[in-house]
Coordinates of C-alpha atoms (C1' of nucleotides) in Angstrom, one line a residue:
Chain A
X1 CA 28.0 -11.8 -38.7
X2 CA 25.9 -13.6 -36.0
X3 CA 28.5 -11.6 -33.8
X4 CA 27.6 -8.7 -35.2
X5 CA 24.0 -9.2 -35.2
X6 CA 23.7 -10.5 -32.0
X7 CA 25.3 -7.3 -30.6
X8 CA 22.9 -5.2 -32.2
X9 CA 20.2 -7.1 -30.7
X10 CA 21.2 -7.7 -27.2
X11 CA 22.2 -4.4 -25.6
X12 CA 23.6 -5.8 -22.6
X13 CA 21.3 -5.4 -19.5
X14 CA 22.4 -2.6 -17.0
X15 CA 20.2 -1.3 -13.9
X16 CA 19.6 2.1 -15.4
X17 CA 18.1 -0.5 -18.9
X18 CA 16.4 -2.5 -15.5
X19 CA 14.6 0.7 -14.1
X20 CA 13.7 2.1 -16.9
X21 CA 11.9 -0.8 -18.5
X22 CA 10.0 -1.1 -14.8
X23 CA 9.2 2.2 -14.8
X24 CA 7.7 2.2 -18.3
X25 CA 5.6 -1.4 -17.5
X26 CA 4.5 0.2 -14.8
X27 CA 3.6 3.5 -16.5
X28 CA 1.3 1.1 -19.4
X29 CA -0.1 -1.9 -17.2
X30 CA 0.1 -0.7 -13.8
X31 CA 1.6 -1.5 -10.6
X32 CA -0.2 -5.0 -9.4
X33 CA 0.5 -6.2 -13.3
X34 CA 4.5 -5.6 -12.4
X35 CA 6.5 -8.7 -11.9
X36 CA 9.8 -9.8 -12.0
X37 CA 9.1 -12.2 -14.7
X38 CA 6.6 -10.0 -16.5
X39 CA 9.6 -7.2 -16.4
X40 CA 12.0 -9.5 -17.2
X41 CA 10.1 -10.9 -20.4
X42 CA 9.6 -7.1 -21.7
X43 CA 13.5 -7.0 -21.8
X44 CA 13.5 -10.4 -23.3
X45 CA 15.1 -11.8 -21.2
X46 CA 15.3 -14.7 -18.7
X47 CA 13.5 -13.4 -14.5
X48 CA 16.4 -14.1 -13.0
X49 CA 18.4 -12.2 -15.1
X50 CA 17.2 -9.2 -13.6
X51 CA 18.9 -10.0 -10.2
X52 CA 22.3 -9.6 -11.7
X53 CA 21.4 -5.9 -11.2
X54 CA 18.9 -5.3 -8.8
X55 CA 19.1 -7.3 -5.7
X56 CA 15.2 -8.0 -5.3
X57 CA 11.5 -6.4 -6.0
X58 CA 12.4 -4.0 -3.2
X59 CA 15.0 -2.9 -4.5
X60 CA 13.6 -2.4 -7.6
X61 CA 10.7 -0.4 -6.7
X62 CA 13.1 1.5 -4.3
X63 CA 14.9 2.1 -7.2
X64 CA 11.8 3.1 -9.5
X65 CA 10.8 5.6 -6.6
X66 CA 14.7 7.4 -7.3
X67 CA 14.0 7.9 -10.8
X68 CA 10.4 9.2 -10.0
X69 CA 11.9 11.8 -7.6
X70 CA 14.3 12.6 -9.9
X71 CA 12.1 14.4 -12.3
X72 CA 10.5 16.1 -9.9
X73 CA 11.9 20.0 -10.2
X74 CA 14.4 21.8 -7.9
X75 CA 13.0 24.3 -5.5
X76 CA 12.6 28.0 -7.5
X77 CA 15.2 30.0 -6.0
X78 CA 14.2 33.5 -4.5
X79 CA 10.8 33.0 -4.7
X80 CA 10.0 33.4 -1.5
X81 CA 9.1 30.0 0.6
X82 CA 5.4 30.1 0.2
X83 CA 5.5 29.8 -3.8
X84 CA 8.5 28.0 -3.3
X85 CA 6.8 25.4 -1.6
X86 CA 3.9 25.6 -3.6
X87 CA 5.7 25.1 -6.7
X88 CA 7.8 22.3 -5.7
X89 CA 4.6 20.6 -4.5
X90 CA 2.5 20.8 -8.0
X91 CA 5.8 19.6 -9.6
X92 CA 5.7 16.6 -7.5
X93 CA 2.3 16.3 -8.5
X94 CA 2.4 16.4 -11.9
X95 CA 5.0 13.5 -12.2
X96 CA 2.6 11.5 -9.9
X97 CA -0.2 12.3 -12.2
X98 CA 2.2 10.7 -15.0
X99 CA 3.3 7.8 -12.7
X100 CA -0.3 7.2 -11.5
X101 CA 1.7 4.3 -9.3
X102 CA 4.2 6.6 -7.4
X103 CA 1.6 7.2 -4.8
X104 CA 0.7 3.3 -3.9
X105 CA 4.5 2.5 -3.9
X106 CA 6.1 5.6 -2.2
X107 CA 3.1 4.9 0.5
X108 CA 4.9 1.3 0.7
X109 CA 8.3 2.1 0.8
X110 CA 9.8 2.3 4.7
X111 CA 13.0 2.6 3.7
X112 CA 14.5 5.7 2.5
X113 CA 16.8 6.1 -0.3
X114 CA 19.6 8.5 -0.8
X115 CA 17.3 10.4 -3.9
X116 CA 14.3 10.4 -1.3
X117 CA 16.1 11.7 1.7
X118 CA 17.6 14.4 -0.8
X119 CA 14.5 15.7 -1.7
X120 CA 13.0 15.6 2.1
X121 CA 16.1 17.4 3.2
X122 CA 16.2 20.5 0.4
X123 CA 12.4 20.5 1.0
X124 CA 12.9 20.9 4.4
X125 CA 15.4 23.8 3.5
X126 CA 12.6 26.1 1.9
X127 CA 11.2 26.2 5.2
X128 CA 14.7 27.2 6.8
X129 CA 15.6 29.5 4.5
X130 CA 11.9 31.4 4.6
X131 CA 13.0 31.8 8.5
X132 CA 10.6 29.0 9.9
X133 CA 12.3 27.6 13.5
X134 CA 13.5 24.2 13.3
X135 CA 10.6 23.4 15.9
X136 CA 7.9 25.0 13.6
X137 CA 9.5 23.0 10.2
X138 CA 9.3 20.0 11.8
X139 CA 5.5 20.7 12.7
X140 CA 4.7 21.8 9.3
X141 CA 6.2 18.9 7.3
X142 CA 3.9 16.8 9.5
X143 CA 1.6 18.7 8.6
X144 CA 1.9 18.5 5.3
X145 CA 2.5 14.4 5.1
X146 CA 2.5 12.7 1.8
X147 CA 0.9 16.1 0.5
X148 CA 4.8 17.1 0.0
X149 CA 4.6 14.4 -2.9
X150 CA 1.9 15.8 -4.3
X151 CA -0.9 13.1 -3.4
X152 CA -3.4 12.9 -0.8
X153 CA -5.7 9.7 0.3
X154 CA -8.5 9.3 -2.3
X155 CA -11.5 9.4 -0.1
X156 CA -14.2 9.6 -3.3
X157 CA -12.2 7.2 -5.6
X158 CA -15.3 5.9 -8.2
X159 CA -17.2 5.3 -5.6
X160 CA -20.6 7.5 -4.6
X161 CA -22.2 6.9 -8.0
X162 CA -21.8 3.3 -8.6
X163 CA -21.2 2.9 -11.9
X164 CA -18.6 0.6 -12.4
X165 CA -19.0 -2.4 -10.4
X166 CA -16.6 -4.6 -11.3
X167 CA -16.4 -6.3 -14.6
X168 CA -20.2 -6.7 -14.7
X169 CA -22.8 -3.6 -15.7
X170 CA -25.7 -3.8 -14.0
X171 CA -29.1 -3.7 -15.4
X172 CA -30.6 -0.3 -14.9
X173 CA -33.6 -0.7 -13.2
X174 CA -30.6 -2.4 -10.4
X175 CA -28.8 0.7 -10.5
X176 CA -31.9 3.1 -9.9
X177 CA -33.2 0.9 -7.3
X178 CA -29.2 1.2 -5.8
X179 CA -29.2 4.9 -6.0
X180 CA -32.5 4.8 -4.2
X181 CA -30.6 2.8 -1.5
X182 CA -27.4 5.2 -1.1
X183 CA -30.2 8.2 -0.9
X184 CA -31.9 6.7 1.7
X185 CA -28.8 5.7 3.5
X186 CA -26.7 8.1 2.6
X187 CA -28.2 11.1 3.1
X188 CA -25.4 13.6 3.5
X189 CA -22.9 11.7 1.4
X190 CA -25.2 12.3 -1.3
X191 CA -25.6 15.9 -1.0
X192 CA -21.9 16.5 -1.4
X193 CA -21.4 13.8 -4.4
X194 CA -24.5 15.3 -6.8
X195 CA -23.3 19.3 -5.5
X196 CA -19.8 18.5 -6.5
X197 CA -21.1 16.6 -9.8
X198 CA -22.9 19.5 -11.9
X199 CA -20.2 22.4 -11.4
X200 CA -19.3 24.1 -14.4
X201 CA -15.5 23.9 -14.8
X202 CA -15.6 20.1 -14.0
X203 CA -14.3 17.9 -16.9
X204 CA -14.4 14.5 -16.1
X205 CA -16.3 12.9 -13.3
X206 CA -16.9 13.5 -9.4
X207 CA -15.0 16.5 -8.5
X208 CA -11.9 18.1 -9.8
X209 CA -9.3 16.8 -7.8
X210 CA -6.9 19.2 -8.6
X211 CA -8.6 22.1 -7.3
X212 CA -9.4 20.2 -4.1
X213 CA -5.8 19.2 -3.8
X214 CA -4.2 22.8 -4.2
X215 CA -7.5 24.2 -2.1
X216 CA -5.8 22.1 0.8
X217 CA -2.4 23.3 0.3
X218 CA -3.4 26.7 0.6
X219 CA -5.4 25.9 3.5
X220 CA -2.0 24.7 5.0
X221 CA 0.0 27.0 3.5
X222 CA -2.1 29.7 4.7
X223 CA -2.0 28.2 8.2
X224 CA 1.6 27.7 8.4
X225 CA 2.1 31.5 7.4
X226 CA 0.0 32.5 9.9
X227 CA 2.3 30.3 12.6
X228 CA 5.0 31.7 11.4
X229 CA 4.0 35.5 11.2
X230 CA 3.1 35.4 14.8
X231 CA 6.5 33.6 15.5
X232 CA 5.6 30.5 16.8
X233 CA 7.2 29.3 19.9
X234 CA 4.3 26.2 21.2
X235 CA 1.8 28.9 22.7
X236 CA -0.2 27.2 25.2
X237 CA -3.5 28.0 22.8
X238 CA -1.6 26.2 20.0
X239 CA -0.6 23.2 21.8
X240 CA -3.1 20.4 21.5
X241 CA -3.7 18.9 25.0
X242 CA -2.5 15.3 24.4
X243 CA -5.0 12.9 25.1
X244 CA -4.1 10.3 28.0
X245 CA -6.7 7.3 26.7
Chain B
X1 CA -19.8 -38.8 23.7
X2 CA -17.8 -38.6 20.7
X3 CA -20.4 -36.3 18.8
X4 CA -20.4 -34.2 22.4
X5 CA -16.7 -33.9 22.4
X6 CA -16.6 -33.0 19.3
X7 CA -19.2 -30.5 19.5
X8 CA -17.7 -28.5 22.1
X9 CA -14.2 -28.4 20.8
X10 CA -15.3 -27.4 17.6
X11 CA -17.9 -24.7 17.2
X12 CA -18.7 -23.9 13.8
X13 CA -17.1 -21.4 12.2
X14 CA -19.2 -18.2 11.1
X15 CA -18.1 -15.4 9.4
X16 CA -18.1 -13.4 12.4
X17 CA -15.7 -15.8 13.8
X18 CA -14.0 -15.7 10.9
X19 CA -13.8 -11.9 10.4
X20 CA -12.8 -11.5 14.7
X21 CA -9.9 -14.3 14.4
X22 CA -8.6 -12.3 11.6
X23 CA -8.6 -9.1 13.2
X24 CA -6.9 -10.5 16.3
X25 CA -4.4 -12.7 13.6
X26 CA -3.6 -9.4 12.4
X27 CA -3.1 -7.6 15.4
X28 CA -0.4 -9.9 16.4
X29 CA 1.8 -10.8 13.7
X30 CA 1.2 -7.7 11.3
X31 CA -0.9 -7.7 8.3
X32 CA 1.8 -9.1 5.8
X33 CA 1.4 -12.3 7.7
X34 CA -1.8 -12.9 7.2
X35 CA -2.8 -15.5 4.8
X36 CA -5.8 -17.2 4.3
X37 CA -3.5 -20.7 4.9
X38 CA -2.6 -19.2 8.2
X39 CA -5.7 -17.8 9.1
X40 CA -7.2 -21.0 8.5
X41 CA -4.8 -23.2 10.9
X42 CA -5.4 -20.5 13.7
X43 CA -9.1 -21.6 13.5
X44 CA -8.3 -25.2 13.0
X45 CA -9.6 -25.3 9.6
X46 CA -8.5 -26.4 6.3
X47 CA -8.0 -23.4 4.1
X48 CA -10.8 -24.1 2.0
X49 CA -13.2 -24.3 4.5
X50 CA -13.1 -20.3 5.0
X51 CA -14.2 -19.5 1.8
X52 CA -17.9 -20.9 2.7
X53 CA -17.7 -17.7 4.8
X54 CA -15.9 -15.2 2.9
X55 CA -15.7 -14.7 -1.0
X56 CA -12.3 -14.0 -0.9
X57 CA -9.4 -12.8 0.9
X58 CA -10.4 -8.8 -0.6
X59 CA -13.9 -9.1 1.1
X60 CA -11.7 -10.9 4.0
X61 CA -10.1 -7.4 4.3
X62 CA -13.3 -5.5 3.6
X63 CA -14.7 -6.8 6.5
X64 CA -11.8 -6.7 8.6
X65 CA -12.7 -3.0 8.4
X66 CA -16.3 -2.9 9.0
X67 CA -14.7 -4.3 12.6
X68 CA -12.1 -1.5 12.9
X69 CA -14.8 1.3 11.5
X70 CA -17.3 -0.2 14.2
X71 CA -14.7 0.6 16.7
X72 CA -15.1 4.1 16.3
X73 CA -17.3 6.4 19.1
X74 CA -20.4 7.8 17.2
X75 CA -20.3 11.9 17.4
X76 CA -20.5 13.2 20.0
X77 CA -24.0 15.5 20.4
X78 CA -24.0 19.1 21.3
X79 CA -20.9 19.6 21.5
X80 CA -20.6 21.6 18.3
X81 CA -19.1 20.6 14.8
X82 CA -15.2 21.4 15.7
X83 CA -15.3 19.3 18.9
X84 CA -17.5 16.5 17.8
X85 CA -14.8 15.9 14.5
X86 CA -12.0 16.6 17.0
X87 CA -13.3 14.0 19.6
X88 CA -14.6 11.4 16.6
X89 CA -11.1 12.1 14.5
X90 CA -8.9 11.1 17.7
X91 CA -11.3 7.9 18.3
X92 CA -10.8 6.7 15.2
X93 CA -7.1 7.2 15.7
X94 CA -7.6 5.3 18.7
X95 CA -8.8 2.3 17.4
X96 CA -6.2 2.5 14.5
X97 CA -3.4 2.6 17.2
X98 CA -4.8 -1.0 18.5
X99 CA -5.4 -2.3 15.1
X100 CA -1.7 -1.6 13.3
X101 CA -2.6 -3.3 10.2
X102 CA -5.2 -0.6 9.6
X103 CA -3.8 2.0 8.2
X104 CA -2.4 0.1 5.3
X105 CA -5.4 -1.8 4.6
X106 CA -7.6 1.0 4.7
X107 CA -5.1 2.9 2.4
X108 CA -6.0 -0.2 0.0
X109 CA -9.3 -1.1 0.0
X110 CA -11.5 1.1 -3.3
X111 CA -14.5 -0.4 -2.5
X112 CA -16.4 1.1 -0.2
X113 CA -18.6 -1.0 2.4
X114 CA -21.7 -0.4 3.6
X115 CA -19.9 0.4 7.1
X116 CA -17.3 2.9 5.7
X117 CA -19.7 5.3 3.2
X118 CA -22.2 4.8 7.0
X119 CA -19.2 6.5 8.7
X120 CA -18.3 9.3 5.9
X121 CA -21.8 9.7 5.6
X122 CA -22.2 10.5 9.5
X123 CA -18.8 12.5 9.4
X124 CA -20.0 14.9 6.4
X125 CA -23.1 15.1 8.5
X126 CA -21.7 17.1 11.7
X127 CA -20.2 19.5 9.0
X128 CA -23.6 20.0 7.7
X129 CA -25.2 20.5 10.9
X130 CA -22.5 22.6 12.0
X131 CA -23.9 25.1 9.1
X132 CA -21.5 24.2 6.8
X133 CA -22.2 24.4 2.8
X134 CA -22.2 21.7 0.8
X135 CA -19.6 22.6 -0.9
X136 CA -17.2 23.8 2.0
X137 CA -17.8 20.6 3.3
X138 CA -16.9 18.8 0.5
X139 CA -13.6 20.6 0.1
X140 CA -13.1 20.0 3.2
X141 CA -13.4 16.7 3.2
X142 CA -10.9 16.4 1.1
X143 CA -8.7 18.4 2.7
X144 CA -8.7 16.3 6.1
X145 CA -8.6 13.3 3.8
X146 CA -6.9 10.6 5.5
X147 CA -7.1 12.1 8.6
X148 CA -10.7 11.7 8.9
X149 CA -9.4 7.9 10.1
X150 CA -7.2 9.5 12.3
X151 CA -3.9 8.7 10.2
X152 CA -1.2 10.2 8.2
X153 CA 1.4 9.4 6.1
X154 CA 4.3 8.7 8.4
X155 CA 7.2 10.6 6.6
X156 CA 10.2 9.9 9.2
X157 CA 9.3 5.8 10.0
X158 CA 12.4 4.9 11.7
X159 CA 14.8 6.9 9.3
X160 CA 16.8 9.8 10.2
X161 CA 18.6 7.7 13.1
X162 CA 20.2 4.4 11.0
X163 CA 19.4 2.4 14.0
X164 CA 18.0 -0.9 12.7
X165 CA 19.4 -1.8 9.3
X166 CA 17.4 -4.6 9.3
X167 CA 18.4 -8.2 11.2
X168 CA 21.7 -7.3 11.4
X169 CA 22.9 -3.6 13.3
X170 CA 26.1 -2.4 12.6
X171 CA 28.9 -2.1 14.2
X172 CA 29.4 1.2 16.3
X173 CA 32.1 2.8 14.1
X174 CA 30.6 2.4 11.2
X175 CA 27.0 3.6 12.6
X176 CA 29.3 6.8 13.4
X177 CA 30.4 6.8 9.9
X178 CA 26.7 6.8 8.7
X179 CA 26.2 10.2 11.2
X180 CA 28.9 11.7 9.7
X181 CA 27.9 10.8 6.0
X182 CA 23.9 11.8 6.9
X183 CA 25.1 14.9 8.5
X184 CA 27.1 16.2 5.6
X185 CA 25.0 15.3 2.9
X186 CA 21.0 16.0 4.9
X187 CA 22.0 18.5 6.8
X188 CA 18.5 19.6 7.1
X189 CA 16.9 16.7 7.9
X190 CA 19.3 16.1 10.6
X191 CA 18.4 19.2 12.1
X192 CA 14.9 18.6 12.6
X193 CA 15.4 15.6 13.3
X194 CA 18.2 16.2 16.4
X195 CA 15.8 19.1 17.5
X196 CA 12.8 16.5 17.9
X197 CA 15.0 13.9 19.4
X198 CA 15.6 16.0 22.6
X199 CA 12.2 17.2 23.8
X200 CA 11.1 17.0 27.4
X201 CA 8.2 15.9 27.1
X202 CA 8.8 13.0 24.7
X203 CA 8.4 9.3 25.8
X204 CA 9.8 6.8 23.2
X205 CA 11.8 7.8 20.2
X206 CA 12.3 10.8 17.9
X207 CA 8.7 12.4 18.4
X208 CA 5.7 12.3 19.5
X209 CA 3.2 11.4 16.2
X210 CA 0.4 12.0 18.7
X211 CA 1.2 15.6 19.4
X212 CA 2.4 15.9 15.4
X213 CA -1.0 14.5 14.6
X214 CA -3.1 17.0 16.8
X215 CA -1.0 19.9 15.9
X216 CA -1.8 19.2 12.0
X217 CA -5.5 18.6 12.9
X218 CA -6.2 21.4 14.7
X219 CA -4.3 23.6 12.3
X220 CA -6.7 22.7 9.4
X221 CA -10.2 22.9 11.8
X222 CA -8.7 26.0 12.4
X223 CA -8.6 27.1 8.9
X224 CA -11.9 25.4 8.3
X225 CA -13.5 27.9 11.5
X226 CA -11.9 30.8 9.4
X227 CA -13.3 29.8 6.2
X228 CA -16.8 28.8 7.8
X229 CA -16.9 32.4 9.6
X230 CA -16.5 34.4 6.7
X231 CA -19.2 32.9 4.9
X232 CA -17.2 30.5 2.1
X233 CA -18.5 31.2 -1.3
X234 CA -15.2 30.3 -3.7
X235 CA -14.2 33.7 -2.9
X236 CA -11.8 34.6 -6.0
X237 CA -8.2 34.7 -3.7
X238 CA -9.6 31.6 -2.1
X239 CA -9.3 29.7 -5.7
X240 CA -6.2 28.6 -6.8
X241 CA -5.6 29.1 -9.8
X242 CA -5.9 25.6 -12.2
X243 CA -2.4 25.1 -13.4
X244 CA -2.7 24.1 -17.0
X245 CA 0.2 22.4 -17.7
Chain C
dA1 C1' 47.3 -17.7 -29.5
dT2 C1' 46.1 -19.5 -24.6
dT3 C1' 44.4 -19.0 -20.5
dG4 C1' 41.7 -17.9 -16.9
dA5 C1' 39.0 -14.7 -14.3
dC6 C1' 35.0 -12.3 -14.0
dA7 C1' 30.6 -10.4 -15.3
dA8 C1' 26.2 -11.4 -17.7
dG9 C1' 22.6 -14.5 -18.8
dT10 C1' 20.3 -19.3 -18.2
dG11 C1' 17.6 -23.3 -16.3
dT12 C1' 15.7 -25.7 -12.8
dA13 C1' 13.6 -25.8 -8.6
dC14 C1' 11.3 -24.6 -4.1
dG15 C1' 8.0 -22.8 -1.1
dA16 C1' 4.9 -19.5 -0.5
dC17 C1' 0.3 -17.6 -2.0
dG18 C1' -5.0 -17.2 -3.5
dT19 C1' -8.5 -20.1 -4.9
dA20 C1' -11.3 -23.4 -8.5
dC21 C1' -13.5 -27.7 -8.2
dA22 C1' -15.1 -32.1 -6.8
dC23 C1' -16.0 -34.5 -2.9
dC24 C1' -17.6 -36.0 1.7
dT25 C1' -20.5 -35.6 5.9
dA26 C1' -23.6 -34.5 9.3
dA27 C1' -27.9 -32.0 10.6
dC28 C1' -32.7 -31.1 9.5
dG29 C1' -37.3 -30.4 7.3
dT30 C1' -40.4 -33.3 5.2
Chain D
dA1 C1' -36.5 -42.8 6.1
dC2 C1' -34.8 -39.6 2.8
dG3 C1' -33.2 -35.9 0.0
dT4 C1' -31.4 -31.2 0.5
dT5 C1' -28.0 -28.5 1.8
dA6 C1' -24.6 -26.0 4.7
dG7 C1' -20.1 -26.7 6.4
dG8 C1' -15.6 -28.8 6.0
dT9 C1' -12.0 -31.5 3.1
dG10 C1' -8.4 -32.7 -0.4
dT11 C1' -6.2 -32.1 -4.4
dA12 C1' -4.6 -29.3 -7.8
dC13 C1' -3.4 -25.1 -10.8
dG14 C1' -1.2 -21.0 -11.9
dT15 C1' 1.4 -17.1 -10.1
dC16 C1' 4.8 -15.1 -7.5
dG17 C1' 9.8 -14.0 -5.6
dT18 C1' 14.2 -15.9 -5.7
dA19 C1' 18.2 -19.5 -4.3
dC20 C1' 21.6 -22.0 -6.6
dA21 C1' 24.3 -24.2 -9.9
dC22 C1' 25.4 -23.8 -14.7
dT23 C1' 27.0 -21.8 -19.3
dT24 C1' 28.7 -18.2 -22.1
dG25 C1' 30.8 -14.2 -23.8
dT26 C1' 34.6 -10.7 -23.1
dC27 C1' 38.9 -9.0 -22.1
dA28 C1' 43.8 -8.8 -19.5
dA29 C1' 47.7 -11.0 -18.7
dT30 C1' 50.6 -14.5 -20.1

DNA sequence: ATTGACAAGTGTACGACGTACACCTAACGT
DNA sequence: ACGTTAGGTGTACGTCGTACACTTGTCAAT
């Protein structure tokens, strides 16, 4: 009977059990709450347990980036390489949106695992296959950086408005006087914050970063189809000079 | 005597001091090496005693950027708005090439110092002048997004080759092994990746970032010039369309 | 049934780290 | 001459990743 209960109780640990319970922590108390022993506690068990099945942190978050890349979709077949692209892209996005740490710890990551080189490679292939040169691929995933993952650099995080400054609110008359500073210092930054601020389809705060992010796919979309239309072999008008200094 | 020794050998620290001997700290052993405990015995100093300087080691980085963002030319006048964010883009990449650690701590740091929202300010500001709209400058913004520092996401680090596998390098039949097995299963990314390898006019290793970096900057001023010419107004085709789901 | 190998989980411990807090000390305005 | 105070010290705490030696629980071969 304690047998028996004690089975039912303990599902043994297993790496798939390991990742899983790191990627849910991570999901509900972010990244920079996510510790070995914090992890290890949530599966009720003792931190060093952990390392009979992950080898260390890195590996772990190697491992958490696999199963994030895993639910990202396959490429749409005969779609043509533009929507293919475009599509593959917003999927990404989307389980980044529910992984809000993906981005910090795929930014981190210098090594490349099997899952992530998979994905680079068949992403790579919709270029290919739309008839892009190897040469001009190789440009356009550049290009294209960490946006193939569906996130960009957060240039407007909170900031701008200064609402949230840390765990302390500040007394209004502070945060009037404050906004009277940025104005004054500020000038331009302003213009764009409070334009972007009273659109009509925004929902939450700032700006919709959505739109801005598939605004700048297109952008590069639409300049990589242009490249490509005009079959792009380096023309000397196209080829930056490179800087010496 | 002893008070004039003394005096000479140890000038008192300042944050200035601090901030500089960080920054050059950094520079040579890599940002994950910098502690405050290490930082400290560089200057001679108990670790304690930099904190009558700097709140913490987060304002420590903070103003580790100020420095790098000071580094940056101002724009350059008359010289029209694609030039002057061409010329200011590839400074700030130039000072980011010196400083290493900068990409990563930029990358990090949410709050915004008075140095940083000085540059975005003065960045969104040659837009504006350049008769951009506030809003086309805003999406743009976003859309250089990191780039504005004059950095990318670096998508192929080392990888691709299997060269360094960390301290130890393996031996040569099994690195061939590795070919074989990254061959058959990325056949892709080896392709690109081979095709970049043997360039002319490439100097170190599989490409050249600079060139990658230019190519992917002038591709979206490009796009900006188009959008700019034709008078952006959120032209219907222009708009993607908000994916719901 | 006994053994003994092997995988899974435990416990203790170490050396980093950032930093709170009390203390000392030397320079300076009064 | 004296109190204030800025700059530097020392000790200590809690957190982290993880090395290493150990117990335990399970199953195959005897």
């Amino acid at each position: 009977m304690t047998q028996q209960a004690e089975r039912t109780r303990r599902i043994p640990l297993s790496r798939d059990r390991v990742l899983a319970a790191a990627v849910a922590l991570a999901d509900e108390v972010g990244i920079e709450a996510l510790s070995m022993r914090r992890l290890a506690q949530e599966l009720g068990v003792v931190p060093m347990a952990l390392y009979k099945h992950v080898a260390s942190k890195e590996e772990l978050l190697d491992g958490m980036v696999d199963a994030l890349v895993s639910e990202i979709d396959p490429p749409v077949r005969d779609a043509g390489w533009k929507n293919a692209v475009r599509l593959r892209v917003l999927s990404a996005r989307r389980a980044l949106l529910v992984h809000r740490w993906g981005r910090q710890v795929l930014e981190s990551r210098t090594n490349k695992t099997p899952a992530v080189l998979g994905y680079m490679d068949s992403f790579i292939g919709m270029f290919l296959a739309g008839g892009f040169s190897v040469d001009l691929t190789h440009h356009v995933m550049h290009a294209l950086g960490s946006r193939m993952w569906g996130f960009t650099q957060e240039l407007f995080d909170d900031s701008a408005g200064g609402s949230a400054e840390g765990p302390v609110t500040l007394p209004p008359e502070a945060q009037a006087a404050m906004s009277r500073e940025m104005a004054a210092r500020y000038p331009n930054l302003l213009k764009v914050a409070t334009a972007s601020a009273h659109k009509d389809s925004v929902v939450g705060q700032g700006c919709d970063d959505q739109f801005e992010f598939e605004f700048a796919l297109d952008l590069l979309l639409d300049g990589f189809e242009r490249l490509h239309r005009q079959g792009w072999t380096s023309t000397p008008e196209e080829t930056p000079t490179p800087t010496a200094s």
